[in-house]
PDB file of C-alpha atoms in Angstrom:
ATOM      1  CA  UNK A 520     140.182 184.421 120.809  1.00 38.00           C
ATOM      2  CA  UNK A 521     138.975 181.805 118.345  1.00 43.00           C
ATOM      3  CA  UNK A 522     136.938 179.004 119.846  1.00 45.00           C
ATOM      4  CA  UNK A 523     138.539 175.583 119.753  1.00 49.00           C
ATOM      5  CA  UNK A 524     136.933 172.199 119.604  1.00 61.00           C
ATOM      6  CA  UNK A 525     136.585 171.918 123.360  1.00 91.00           C
ATOM      7  CA  UNK A 526     133.611 173.003 125.405  1.00 96.00           C
ATOM      8  CA  UNK A 527     132.712 174.094 128.874  1.00 98.00           C
ATOM      9  CA  UNK A 528     130.089 171.506 129.799  1.00 98.00           C
ATOM     10  CA  UNK A 529     127.305 172.664 132.115  1.00 98.00           C
ATOM     11  CA  UNK A 530     125.021 170.254 133.941  1.00 96.00           C
ATOM     12  CA  UNK A 531     121.514 171.718 134.107  1.00 96.00           C
ATOM     13  CA  UNK A 532     118.630 170.397 136.196  1.00 93.00           C
ATOM     14  CA  UNK A 533     116.506 173.543 136.377  1.00 91.00           C
ATOM     15  CA  UNK A 534     117.693 174.582 139.844  1.00 91.00           C
ATOM     16  CA  UNK A 535     118.858 178.116 140.616  1.00 92.00           C
ATOM     17  CA  UNK A 536     122.385 176.738 141.017  1.00 92.00           C
ATOM     18  CA  UNK A 537     122.314 175.314 137.502  1.00 93.00           C
ATOM     19  CA  UNK A 538     121.119 178.668 136.129  1.00 95.00           C
ATOM     20  CA  UNK A 539     124.043 180.306 137.934  1.00 95.00           C
ATOM     21  CA  UNK A 540     126.342 177.579 136.542  1.00 96.00           C
ATOM     22  CA  UNK A 541     125.294 178.677 133.044  1.00 97.00           C
ATOM     23  CA  UNK A 542     126.236 182.270 133.849  1.00 97.00           C
ATOM     24  CA  UNK A 543     129.638 181.176 135.170  1.00 96.00           C
ATOM     25  CA  UNK A 544     130.228 179.086 132.048  1.00 97.00           C
ATOM     26  CA  UNK A 545     129.502 182.123 129.874  1.00 97.00           C
ATOM     27  CA  UNK A 546     132.232 184.043 131.747  1.00 96.00           C
ATOM     28  CA  UNK A 547     134.771 181.210 131.584  1.00 96.00           C
ATOM     29  CA  UNK A 548     134.309 179.827 128.059  1.00 97.00           C
ATOM     30  CA  UNK A 549     135.777 182.820 126.177  1.00 96.00           C
ATOM     31  CA  UNK A 550     138.941 182.722 128.310  1.00 95.00           C
ATOM     32  CA  UNK A 551     139.364 179.033 127.438  1.00 95.00           C
ATOM     33  CA  UNK A 552     138.549 179.512 123.759  1.00 95.00           C
ATOM     34  CA  UNK A 553     135.701 177.064 124.280  1.00 97.00           C
ATOM     35  CA  UNK A 554     132.049 176.835 123.406  1.00 97.00           C
ATOM     36  CA  UNK A 555     129.322 176.043 125.945  1.00 98.00           C
ATOM     37  CA  UNK A 556     127.610 172.672 125.922  1.00 98.00           C
ATOM     38  CA  UNK A 557     124.524 172.458 128.122  1.00 98.00           C
ATOM     39  CA  UNK A 558     123.683 168.940 129.271  1.00 97.00           C
ATOM     40  CA  UNK A 559     120.419 167.774 130.782  1.00 96.00           C
ATOM     41  CA  UNK A 560     120.242 164.195 132.021  1.00 94.00           C
ATOM     42  CA  UNK A 561     117.346 162.108 133.176  1.00 91.00           C
ATOM     43  CA  UNK A 562     116.810 158.648 134.536  1.00 87.00           C
ATOM     44  CA  UNK A 563     113.706 156.713 135.491  1.00 76.00           C
ATOM     45  CA  UNK A 564     112.741 157.359 139.111  1.00 70.00           C
ATOM     46  CA  UNK A 565     113.363 154.252 141.262  1.00 67.00           C
ATOM     47  CA  UNK A 566     109.626 153.730 141.796  1.00 62.00           C
ATOM     48  CA  UNK A 567     109.215 153.271 138.014  1.00 58.00           C
ATOM     49  CA  UNK A 568     111.568 150.289 137.823  1.00 57.00           C
ATOM     50  CA  UNK A 569     109.785 147.376 136.208  1.00 58.00           C
ATOM     51  CA  UNK A 570     106.515 149.278 135.723  1.00 58.00           C
ATOM     52  CA  UNK A 571     107.129 151.584 132.782  1.00 56.00           C
ATOM     53  CA  UNK A 572     108.039 150.179 129.376  1.00 55.00           C
ATOM     54  CA  UNK A 573     111.078 151.945 127.927  1.00 55.00           C
ATOM     55  CA  UNK A 574     110.133 154.860 125.701  1.00 54.00           C
ATOM     56  CA  UNK A 575     106.621 155.275 127.116  1.00 51.00           C
ATOM     57  CA  UNK A 576     107.238 158.418 129.145  1.00 64.00           C
ATOM     58  CA  UNK A 577     107.884 162.111 128.630  1.00 85.00           C
ATOM     59  CA  UNK A 578     110.964 162.539 130.871  1.00 85.00           C
ATOM     60  CA  UNK A 579     113.080 163.487 127.848  1.00 90.00           C
ATOM     61  CA  UNK A 580     110.643 166.262 126.921  1.00 91.00           C
ATOM     62  CA  UNK A 581     110.385 167.500 130.518  1.00 91.00           C
ATOM     63  CA  UNK A 582     114.187 167.604 130.799  1.00 93.00           C
ATOM     64  CA  UNK A 583     114.505 169.472 127.496  1.00 95.00           C
ATOM     65  CA  UNK A 584     111.986 172.074 128.708  1.00 95.00           C
ATOM     66  CA  UNK A 585     113.953 172.487 131.971  1.00 95.00           C
ATOM     67  CA  UNK A 586     117.162 173.018 129.998  1.00 97.00           C
ATOM     68  CA  UNK A 587     115.503 175.573 127.691  1.00 97.00           C
ATOM     69  CA  UNK A 588     113.952 177.418 130.662  1.00 97.00           C
ATOM     70  CA  UNK A 589     117.292 177.535 132.512  1.00 97.00           C
ATOM     71  CA  UNK A 590     119.025 178.953 129.429  1.00 98.00           C
ATOM     72  CA  UNK A 591     116.328 181.614 129.139  1.00 97.00           C
ATOM     73  CA  UNK A 592     116.605 182.442 132.873  1.00 97.00           C
ATOM     74  CA  UNK A 593     120.384 182.741 132.618  1.00 97.00           C
ATOM     75  CA  UNK A 594     120.638 184.733 129.392  1.00 97.00           C
ATOM     76  CA  UNK A 595     117.218 185.933 128.239  1.00 96.00           C
ATOM     77  CA  UNK A 596     117.474 186.651 124.529  1.00 95.00           C
ATOM     78  CA  UNK A 597     121.277 187.142 124.728  1.00 96.00           C
ATOM     79  CA  UNK A 598     122.299 183.464 124.467  1.00 97.00           C
ATOM     80  CA  UNK A 599     126.069 183.032 123.997  1.00 96.00           C
ATOM     81  CA  UNK A 600     127.100 182.291 120.436  1.00 94.00           C
ATOM     82  CA  UNK A 601     127.846 178.639 119.763  1.00 93.00           C
ATOM     83  CA  UNK A 602     125.926 177.346 122.802  1.00 97.00           C
ATOM     84  CA  UNK A 603     124.617 173.828 122.188  1.00 97.00           C
ATOM     85  CA  UNK A 604     122.300 171.621 124.199  1.00 97.00           C
ATOM     86  CA  UNK A 605     121.835 167.909 124.637  1.00 97.00           C
ATOM     87  CA  UNK A 606     119.464 165.818 126.719  1.00 96.00           C
ATOM     88  CA  UNK A 607     120.593 162.310 127.547  1.00 95.00           C
ATOM     89  CA  UNK A 608     119.111 159.304 129.310  1.00 93.00           C
ATOM     90  CA  UNK A 609     121.231 158.166 132.244  1.00 93.00           C
ATOM     91  CA  UNK A 610     122.113 159.012 135.811  1.00 92.00           C
ATOM     92  CA  UNK A 611     123.233 162.674 135.824  1.00 93.00           C
ATOM     93  CA  UNK A 612     126.632 161.988 137.385  1.00 93.00           C
ATOM     94  CA  UNK A 613     127.447 159.269 134.836  1.00 95.00           C
ATOM     95  CA  UNK A 614     126.290 161.408 131.906  1.00 96.00           C
ATOM     96  CA  UNK A 615     128.298 164.437 133.095  1.00 96.00           C
ATOM     97  CA  UNK A 616     131.446 162.428 133.793  1.00 97.00           C
ATOM     98  CA  UNK A 617     131.205 160.946 130.282  1.00 97.00           C
ATOM     99  CA  UNK A 618     130.680 164.439 128.803  1.00 97.00           C
ATOM    100  CA  UNK A 619     133.761 165.679 130.697  1.00 97.00           C
ATOM    101  CA  UNK A 620     136.070 163.449 128.643  1.00 95.00           C
ATOM    102  CA  UNK A 621     136.397 166.020 125.840  1.00 93.00           C
ATOM    103  CA  UNK A 622     135.656 169.140 127.892  1.00 97.00           C
ATOM    104  CA  UNK A 623     137.843 172.039 128.971  1.00 96.00           C
ATOM    105  CA  UNK A 624     135.827 172.355 132.170  1.00 97.00           C
ATOM    106  CA  UNK A 625     132.681 170.961 133.771  1.00 97.00           C
ATOM    107  CA  UNK A 626     130.403 173.349 135.682  1.00 97.00           C
ATOM    108  CA  UNK A 627     127.703 172.007 137.992  1.00 95.00           C
ATOM    109  CA  UNK A 628     125.434 173.414 140.675  1.00 90.00           C
ATOM    110  CA  UNK A 629     125.193 172.024 144.175  1.00 80.00           C
ATOM    111  CA  UNK A 630     121.925 172.124 146.035  1.00 66.00           C
ATOM    112  CA  UNK A 631     122.627 172.599 149.730  1.00 52.00           C
ATOM    113  CA  UNK A 632     120.666 171.321 152.664  1.00 47.00           C
ATOM    114  CA  UNK A 633     121.637 174.011 155.175  1.00 45.00           C
ATOM    115  CA  UNK A 634     123.562 173.547 158.400  1.00 42.00           C
ATOM    116  CA  UNK A 635     126.265 170.903 158.567  1.00 41.00           C
ATOM    117  CA  UNK A 636     124.803 168.882 155.672  1.00 42.00           C
ATOM    118  CA  UNK A 637     124.980 172.029 153.536  1.00 41.00           C
ATOM    119  CA  UNK A 638     128.770 171.933 153.783  1.00 43.00           C
ATOM    120  CA  UNK A 639     128.857 168.617 151.921  1.00 45.00           C
ATOM    121  CA  UNK A 640     128.704 168.214 148.170  1.00 51.00           C
ATOM    122  CA  UNK A 641     125.654 166.515 146.731  1.00 66.00           C
ATOM    123  CA  UNK A 642     125.999 163.090 145.145  1.00 83.00           C
ATOM    124  CA  UNK A 643     126.138 164.395 141.562  1.00 89.00           C
ATOM    125  CA  UNK A 644     128.619 167.203 142.237  1.00 89.00           C
ATOM    126  CA  UNK A 645     130.777 164.918 144.402  1.00 88.00           C
ATOM    127  CA  UNK A 646     130.857 162.244 141.676  1.00 90.00           C
ATOM    128  CA  UNK A 647     131.797 164.871 139.088  1.00 93.00           C
ATOM    129  CA  UNK A 648     134.620 166.253 141.243  1.00 92.00           C
ATOM    130  CA  UNK A 649     135.899 162.729 141.905  1.00 93.00           C
ATOM    131  CA  UNK A 650     135.634 161.247 138.418  1.00 94.00           C
ATOM    132  CA  UNK A 651     135.563 163.977 135.752  1.00 95.00           C
ATOM    133  CA  UNK A 652     138.335 164.060 133.165  1.00 95.00           C
ATOM    134  CA  UNK A 653     138.654 167.860 133.369  1.00 96.00           C
ATOM    135  CA  UNK A 654     138.585 170.574 136.034  1.00 96.00           C
ATOM    136  CA  UNK A 655     135.197 170.931 137.762  1.00 96.00           C
ATOM    137  CA  UNK A 656     133.629 174.148 139.037  1.00 95.00           C
ATOM    138  CA  UNK A 657     130.882 173.652 141.622  1.00 93.00           C
ATOM    139  CA  UNK A 658     128.412 176.498 142.135  1.00 92.00           C
ATOM    140  CA  UNK A 659     126.972 176.623 145.645  1.00 82.00           C
ATOM    141  CA  UNK A 660     123.551 177.862 146.756  1.00 71.00           C
ATOM    142  CA  UNK A 661     124.848 181.345 147.436  1.00 64.00           C
ATOM    143  CA  UNK A 662     126.436 181.585 143.968  1.00 57.00           C
ATOM    144  CA  UNK A 663     129.944 181.008 145.323  1.00 58.00           C
ATOM    145  CA  UNK A 664     132.184 178.730 143.286  1.00 61.00           C
ATOM    146  CA  UNK A 665     134.538 175.932 144.324  1.00 59.00           C
ATOM    147  CA  UNK A 666     136.945 174.151 142.005  1.00 62.00           C
ATOM    148  CA  UNK A 667     137.787 170.482 142.146  1.00 59.00           C
TER     149      UNK A 667
END
């Protein structure tokens, strides 16, 4: 199937769930005729507010390294053809919701907390499920998937 202009967008933060989200995206994208777009997002930690001049940090570089490492963990040397990456400044949920506007699907990982709290979606995955412009696949700690 020829790939269209749309993409399966994958939010990557370096967690095991985001590595698994990459693997799921690689299974889904061909069926949708889509490419894979890997998105890393970063924002200044709250304790930095007012103390760090804009542009004087290395968060962008750290995020890019996390994205590259996750891709390597997911695929090794067998990276899916047409996979692209981007690293953007902004709160992850806002960046991913914006990226979903032209996507076929958004795939995100959910870090659980165990017990009752583990049944709840995290803030980023919940925001994506609630506000994304496309279907959302949430990958849980155990590798199980939930659609929203």
